[in-house]
Coordinates of C-alpha atoms in Angstrom, one line a residue:
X184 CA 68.0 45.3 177.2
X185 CA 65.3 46.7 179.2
X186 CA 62.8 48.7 177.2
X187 CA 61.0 50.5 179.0
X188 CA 64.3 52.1 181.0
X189 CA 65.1 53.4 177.1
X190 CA 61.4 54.5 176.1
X191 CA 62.1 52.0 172.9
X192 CA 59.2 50.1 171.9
X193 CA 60.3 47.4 169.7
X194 CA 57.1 45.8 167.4
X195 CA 56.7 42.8 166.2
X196 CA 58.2 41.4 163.1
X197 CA 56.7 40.4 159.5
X198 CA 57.2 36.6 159.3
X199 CA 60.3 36.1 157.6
X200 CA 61.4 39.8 158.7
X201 CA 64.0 37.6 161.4
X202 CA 67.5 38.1 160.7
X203 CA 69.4 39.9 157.6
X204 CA 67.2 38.4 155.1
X205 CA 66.8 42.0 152.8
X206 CA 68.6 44.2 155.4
X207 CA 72.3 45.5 155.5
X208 CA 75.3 43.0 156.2
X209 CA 77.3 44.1 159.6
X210 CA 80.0 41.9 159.1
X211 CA 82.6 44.4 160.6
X212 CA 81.9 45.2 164.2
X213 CA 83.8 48.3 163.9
X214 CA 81.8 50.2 161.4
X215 CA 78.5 51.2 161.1
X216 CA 76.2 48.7 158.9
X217 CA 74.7 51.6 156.9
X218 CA 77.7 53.9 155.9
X219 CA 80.1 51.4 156.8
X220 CA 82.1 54.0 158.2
X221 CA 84.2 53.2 161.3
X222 CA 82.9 54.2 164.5
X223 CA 84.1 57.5 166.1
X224 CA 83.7 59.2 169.9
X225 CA 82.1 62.5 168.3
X226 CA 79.4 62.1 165.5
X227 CA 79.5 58.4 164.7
X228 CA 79.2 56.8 167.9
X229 CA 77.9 53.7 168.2
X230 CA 74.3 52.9 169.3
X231 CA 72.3 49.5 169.8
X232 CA 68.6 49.0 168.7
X233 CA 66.4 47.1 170.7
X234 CA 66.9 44.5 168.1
X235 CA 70.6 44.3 169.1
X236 CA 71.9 45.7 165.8
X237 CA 74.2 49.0 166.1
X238 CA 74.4 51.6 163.7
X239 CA 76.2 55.2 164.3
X240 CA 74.5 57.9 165.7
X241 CA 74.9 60.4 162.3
X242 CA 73.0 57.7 160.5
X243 CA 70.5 56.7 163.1
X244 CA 69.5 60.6 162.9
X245 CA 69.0 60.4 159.4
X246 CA 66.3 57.0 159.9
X247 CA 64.7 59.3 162.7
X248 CA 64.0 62.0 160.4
X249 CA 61.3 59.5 158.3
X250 CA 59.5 59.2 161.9
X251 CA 59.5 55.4 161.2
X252 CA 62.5 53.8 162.6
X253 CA 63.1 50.4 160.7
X254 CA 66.1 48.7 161.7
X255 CA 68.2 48.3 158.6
X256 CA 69.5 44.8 159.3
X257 CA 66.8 42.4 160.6
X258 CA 63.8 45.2 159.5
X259 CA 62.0 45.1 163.0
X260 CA 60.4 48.3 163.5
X261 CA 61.0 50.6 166.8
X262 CA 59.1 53.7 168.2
X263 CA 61.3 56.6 169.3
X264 CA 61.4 60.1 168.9
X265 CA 64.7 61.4 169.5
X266 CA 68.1 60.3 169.5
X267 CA 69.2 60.3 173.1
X268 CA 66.5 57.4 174.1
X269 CA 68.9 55.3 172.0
X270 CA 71.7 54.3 174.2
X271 CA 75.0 54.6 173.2
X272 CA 76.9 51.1 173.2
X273 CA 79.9 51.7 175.8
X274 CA 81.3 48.2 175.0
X275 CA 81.7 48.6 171.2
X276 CA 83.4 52.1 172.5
X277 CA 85.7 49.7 174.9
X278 CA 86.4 47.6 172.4
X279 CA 87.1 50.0 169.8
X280 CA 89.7 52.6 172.4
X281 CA 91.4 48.8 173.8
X282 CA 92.4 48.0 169.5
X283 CA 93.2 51.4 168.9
X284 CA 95.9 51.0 171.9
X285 CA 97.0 47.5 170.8
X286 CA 97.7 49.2 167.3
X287 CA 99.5 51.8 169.1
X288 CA 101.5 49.6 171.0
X289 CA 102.5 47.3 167.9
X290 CA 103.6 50.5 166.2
X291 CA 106.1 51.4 169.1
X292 CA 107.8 47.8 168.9
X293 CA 108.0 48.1 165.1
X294 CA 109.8 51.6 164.9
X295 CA 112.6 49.6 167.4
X296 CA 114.2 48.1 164.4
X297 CA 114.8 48.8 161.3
X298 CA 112.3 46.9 158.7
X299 CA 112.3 46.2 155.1
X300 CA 108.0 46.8 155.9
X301 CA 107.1 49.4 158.0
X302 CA 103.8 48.5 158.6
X303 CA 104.6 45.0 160.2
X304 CA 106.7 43.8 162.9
X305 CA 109.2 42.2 161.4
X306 CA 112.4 41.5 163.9
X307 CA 111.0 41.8 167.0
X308 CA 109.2 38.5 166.8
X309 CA 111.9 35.4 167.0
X310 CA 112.5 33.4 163.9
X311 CA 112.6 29.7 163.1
X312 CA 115.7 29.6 164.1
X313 CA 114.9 30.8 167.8
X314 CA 112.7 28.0 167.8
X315 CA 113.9 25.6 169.9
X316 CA 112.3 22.0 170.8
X317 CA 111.8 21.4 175.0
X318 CA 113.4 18.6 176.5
X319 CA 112.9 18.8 179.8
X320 CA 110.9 16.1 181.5
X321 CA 107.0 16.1 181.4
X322 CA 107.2 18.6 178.5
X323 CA 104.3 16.9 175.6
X324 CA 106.2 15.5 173.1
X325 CA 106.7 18.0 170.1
X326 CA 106.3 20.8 172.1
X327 CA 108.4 23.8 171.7
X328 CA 109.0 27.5 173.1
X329 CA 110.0 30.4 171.5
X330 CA 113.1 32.6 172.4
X331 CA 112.7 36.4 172.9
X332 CA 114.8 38.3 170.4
X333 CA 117.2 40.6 172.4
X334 CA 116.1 44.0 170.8
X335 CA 112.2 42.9 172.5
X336 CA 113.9 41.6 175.4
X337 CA 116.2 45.3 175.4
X338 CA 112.7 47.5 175.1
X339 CA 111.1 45.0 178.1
X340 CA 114.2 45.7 180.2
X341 CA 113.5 50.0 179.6
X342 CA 109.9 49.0 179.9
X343 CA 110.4 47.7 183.7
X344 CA 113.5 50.5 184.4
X345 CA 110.7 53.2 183.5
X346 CA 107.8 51.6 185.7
X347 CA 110.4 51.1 188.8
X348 CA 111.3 55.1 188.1
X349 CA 107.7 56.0 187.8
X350 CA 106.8 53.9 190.9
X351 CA 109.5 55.8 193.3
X352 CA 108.7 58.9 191.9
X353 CA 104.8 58.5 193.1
X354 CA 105.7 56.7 196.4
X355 CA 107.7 59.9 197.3
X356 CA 104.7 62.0 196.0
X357 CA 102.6 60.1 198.0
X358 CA 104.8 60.8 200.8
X359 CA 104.8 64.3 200.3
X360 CA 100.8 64.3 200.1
X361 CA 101.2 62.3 203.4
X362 CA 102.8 65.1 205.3
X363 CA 100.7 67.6 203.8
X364 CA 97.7 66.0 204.7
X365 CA 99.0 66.1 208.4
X366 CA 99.5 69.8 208.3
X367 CA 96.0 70.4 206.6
X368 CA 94.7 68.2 209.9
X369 CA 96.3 70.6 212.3
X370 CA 95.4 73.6 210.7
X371 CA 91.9 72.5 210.6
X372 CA 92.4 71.2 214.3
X373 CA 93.5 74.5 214.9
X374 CA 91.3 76.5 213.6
X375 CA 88.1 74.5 214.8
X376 CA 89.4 75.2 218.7
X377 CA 90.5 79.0 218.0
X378 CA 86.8 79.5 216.4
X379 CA 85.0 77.4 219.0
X380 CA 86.7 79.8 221.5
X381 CA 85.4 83.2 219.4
X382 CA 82.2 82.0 219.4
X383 CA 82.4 81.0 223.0
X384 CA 83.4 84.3 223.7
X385 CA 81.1 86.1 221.3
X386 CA 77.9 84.7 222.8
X387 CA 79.1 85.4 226.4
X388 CA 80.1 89.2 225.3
X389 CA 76.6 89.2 222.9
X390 CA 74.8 87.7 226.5
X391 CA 76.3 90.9 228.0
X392 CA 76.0 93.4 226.0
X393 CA 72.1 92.4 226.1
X394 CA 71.8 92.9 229.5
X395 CA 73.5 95.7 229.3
X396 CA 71.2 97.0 227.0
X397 CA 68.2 95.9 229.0
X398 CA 69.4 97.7 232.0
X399 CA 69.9 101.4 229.7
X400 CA 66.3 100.9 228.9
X401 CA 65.6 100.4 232.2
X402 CA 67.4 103.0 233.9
X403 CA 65.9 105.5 230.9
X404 CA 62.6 104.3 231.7
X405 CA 62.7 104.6 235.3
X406 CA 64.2 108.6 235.0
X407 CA 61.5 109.5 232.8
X408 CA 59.5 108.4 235.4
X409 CA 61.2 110.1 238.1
X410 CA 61.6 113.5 235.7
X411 CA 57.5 113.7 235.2
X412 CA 57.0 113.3 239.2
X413 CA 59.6 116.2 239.6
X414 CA 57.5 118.4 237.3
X415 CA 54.0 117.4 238.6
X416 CA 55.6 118.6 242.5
X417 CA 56.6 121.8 240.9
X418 CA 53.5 122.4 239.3
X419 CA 51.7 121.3 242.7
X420 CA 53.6 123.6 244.9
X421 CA 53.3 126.7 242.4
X422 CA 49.3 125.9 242.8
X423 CA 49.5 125.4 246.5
X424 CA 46.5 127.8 247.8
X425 CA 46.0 126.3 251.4
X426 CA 48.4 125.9 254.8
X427 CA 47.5 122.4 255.3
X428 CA 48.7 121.3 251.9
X429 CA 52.1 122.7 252.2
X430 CA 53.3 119.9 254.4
X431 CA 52.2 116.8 251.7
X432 CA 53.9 119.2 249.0
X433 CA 57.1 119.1 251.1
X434 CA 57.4 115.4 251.4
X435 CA 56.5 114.8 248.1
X436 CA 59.3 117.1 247.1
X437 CA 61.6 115.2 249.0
X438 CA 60.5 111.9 247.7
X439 CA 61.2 113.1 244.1
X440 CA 64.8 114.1 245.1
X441 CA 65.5 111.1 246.9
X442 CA 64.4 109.1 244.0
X443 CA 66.3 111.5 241.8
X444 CA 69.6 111.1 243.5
X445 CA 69.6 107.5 243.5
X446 CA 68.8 107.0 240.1
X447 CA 72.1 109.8 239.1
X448 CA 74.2 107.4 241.6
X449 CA 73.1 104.6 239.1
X450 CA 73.9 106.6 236.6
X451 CA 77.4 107.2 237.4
X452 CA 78.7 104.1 238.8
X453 CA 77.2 101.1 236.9
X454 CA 77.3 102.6 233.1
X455 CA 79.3 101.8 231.3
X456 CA 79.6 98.4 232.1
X457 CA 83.9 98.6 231.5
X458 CA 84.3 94.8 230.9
X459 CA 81.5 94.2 228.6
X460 CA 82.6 97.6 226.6
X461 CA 86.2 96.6 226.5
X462 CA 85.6 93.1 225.3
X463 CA 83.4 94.0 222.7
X464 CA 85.8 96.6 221.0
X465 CA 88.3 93.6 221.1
X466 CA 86.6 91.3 219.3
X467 CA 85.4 93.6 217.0
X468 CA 89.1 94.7 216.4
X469 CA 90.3 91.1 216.1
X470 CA 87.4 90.3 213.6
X471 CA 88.1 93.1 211.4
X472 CA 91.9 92.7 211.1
X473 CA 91.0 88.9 210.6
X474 CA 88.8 90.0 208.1
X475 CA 91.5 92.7 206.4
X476 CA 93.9 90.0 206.6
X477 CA 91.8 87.3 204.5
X478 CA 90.9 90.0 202.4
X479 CA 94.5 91.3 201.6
X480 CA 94.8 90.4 197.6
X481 CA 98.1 92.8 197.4
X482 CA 100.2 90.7 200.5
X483 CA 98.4 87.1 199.1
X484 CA 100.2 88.1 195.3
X485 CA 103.5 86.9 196.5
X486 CA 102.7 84.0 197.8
X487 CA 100.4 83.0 195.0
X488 CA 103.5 83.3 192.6
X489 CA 105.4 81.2 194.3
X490 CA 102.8 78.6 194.9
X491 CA 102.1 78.5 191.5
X492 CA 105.2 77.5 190.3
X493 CA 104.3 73.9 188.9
X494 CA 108.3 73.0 189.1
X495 CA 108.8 73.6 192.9
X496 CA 108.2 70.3 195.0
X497 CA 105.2 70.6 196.9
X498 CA 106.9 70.5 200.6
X499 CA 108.9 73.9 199.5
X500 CA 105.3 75.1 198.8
X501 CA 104.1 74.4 202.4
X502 CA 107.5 75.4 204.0
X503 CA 106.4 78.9 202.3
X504 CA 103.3 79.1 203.6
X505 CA 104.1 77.7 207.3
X506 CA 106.6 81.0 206.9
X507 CA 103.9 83.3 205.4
X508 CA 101.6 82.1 208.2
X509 CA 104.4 82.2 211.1
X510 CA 105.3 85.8 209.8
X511 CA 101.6 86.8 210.2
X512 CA 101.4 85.5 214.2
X513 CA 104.7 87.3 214.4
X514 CA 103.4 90.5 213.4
X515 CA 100.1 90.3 216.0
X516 CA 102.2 90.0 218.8
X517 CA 102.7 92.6 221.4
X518 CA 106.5 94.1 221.5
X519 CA 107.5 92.4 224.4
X520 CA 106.5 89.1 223.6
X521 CA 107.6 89.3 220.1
X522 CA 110.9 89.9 221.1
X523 CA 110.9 87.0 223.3
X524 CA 110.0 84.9 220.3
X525 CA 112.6 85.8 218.5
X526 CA 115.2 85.7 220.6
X527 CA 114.2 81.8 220.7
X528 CA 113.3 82.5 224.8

C-alpha cells in the first residue's frame, strides 16, 4: 500500500517488534483482532494498517484517541490523525457480503426437505449409496462420481424455469425501452428543427424590428428638425422690417413646407411596417401559449396519474402521451383544417 496516497506514516519497528510476538492473535479473518467482534458495513468496518493488520473502525477510534497509534498485532507504530486516512479494506467487505450469500444460499437448499438438523443440509447432498464407481474407458482407476439427489435436481430444474422466465420478461422490457427510445429520438428530432425554425424566425423578425426601430428614431429626429426650421421662418417673417427680405422669407417658407409634407408622406405610408408588426405579435402569441401550455399543472394532473401507475406496461404509458400530445396539435389548429384531420382527409 502506497503511503503517502493515505497520509500514513508507518515507523520503524523495535527489534523483535516483527510479527505477533506480544500483540493480539487475528486468527479469524472475519472479526476484528481487538474486540473479536465480526466485522459489520456500519460501525465495525474493516480497515487495514500500513502494517497490513485490520482491525474495525469502532476500535481503531478508540487507539486514535491516545494520539499514538500502535498496531495491536505486530506493535509497529503509525502517524495519523483521523480515522478517514485509514482506508477501509473493500476485499475483507467482498469477502465477507460473498459468505454471507453462500450461507444464504445453503439455508434455501436445507429448508427443501425436511431434516432431523436444521442447521445442516442433510438430504440434498447424495448418500453412499448414490455413489457409484465410473467405468467408462479412460476413467483413473478408483474414480467415482456422485449422483444428484432428485429433490436438488427438482429445485435446479425451478432454478433454470425461473431464469428462462426472468430472461423473456427483460428481453420484452428491453423491447419496450427499444421503441421508446425511438420515440424520445423523434421527439427530440422534432423539436430541434421546430426550435431551429423559431429562432430562425425570431432573429429575422428581431433584425426587423431593429430597423424598424432605427428608422422611428430617424424619422423623429429629422421632424424635430424640420419643426424648429418652421418656427425660426415664423419668427423671421414676423421680424421682417425691409422689402428686399420679404422674398428670401418666402422661399424659405416654402422650403419648410416642402420638407414638411414629405416627411407626413413618410409618416403615413411607411409606419407601421405591417409585416414586421404582424409577425412579431405572432410569435409572441405562439411563445406565450407555448409557455401556458408547459406551464399548465391542472391539465398535466391527469396525465401524471396515469403515468404513474407502476402496474401499467410502459408502451400504454407512451400511447397516452402520443394521445395527450396529438390532442394538444389538435386543439392549435385552425377550424377548417382541423376538420380535415379528423375526417381522416
Amino acid at each position: 500500500m502506497d503511503t503517502k496516497d493515505t497520509d500514513i506514516k508507518q515507523e520503524p519497528t523495535a527489534p523483535g517488534a516483527e510479527g505477533n510476538d506480544g500483540g493480539f492473535p487475528q486468527n479469524n479473518p472475519a472479526e476484528c483482532g481487538i474486540c473479536f467482534t465480526l466485522f459489520d458495513d456500519i460501525e465495525r468496518r474493516p480497515r487495514t494498517l500500513p502494517c497490513g493488520h485490520t482491525f474495525c473502525t469502532s476500535c481503531l477510534i478508540v487507539l486514535l484517541e491516545t494520539k499514538n497509534l500502535t498496531c495491536p498485532s505486530c506493535r509497529v507504530k503509525h502517524q495519523t490523525t483521523t480515522i478517514n486516512k485509514i482506508p477501509i479494506s473493500y476485499t475483507i467487505e467482498e469477502i465477507l457480503r460473498q459468505q454471507k450469500q453462500m450461507l444464504r444460499h445453503y439455508k434455501a437448499l436445507a429448508s427443501l426437505i425436511p431434516s432431523k438438523n436444521a442447521n445442516t443440509t442433510e438430504g440434498l447432498l447424495p448418500s453412499n449409496e448414490d455413489t457409484t464407481s465410473s467405468k467408462e474407458p479412460g476413467t483413473p482407476a478408483g474414480a467415482t462420481f456422485t449422483t444428484i439427489t432428485p429433490t436438488l435436481k427438482n429445485f435446479l430444474e425451478e432454478q433454470s424455469t425461473s431464469i428462462d422466465s426472468a430472461v423473456d420478461d427483460r428481453e420484452e422490457n428491453m423491447g419496450q425501452l427499444e421503441l421508446y427510445r425511438t420515440h424520445l429520438a423523434k421527439w427530440k428530432q422534432q423539436q430541434d428543427q421546430q426550435m431551429e425554425k423559431m429562432k430562425q424566425l425570431e432573429t429575422l423578425n428581431s433584425n426587423d424590428l431593429e430597423q424598424e426601430h432605427c428608422r422611428v428614431n430617424n424619422l423623429i429626429g429629422k421632424g424635430r428638425e424640420i419643426v424648429e426650421q418652421m418656427k425660426a421662418t415664423q419668427r423671421r417673417i414676423q421680424d421682417i422690417t425691409k422689402e428686399e427680405e420679404v422674398g428670401q422669407v418666402i422661399k424659405q417658407a416654402c422650403h419648410c413646407m416642402d420638407e414638411d409634407k414629405g416627411w407626413k408622406k413618410k409618416y403615413q405610408e411607411l409606419f407601421p411596417d405591417v409585416k414586421t408588426v404582424t409577425t412579431s405579435k405572432k410569435i409572441r402569441d405562439v411563445t406565450k401559449k407555448a409557455l401556458m401550455m408547459v406551464d399548465d399543472e391542472a391539465g398535466a394532473t391527469e396525465q401524471a396519474n396515469q403515468l404513474s401507475d407502476f402496474t401499467r406496461p410502459l408502451m400504454d404509458k407512451v400511447q397516452i402521451l402520443l394521445k395527450y400530445i396529438n390532442f394538444e396539435e389538435l386543439k392549435q389548429m385552425k377550424p377548417d383544417i382541423k376538420k380535415k384531420v379528423e375526417a381522416g382527409e
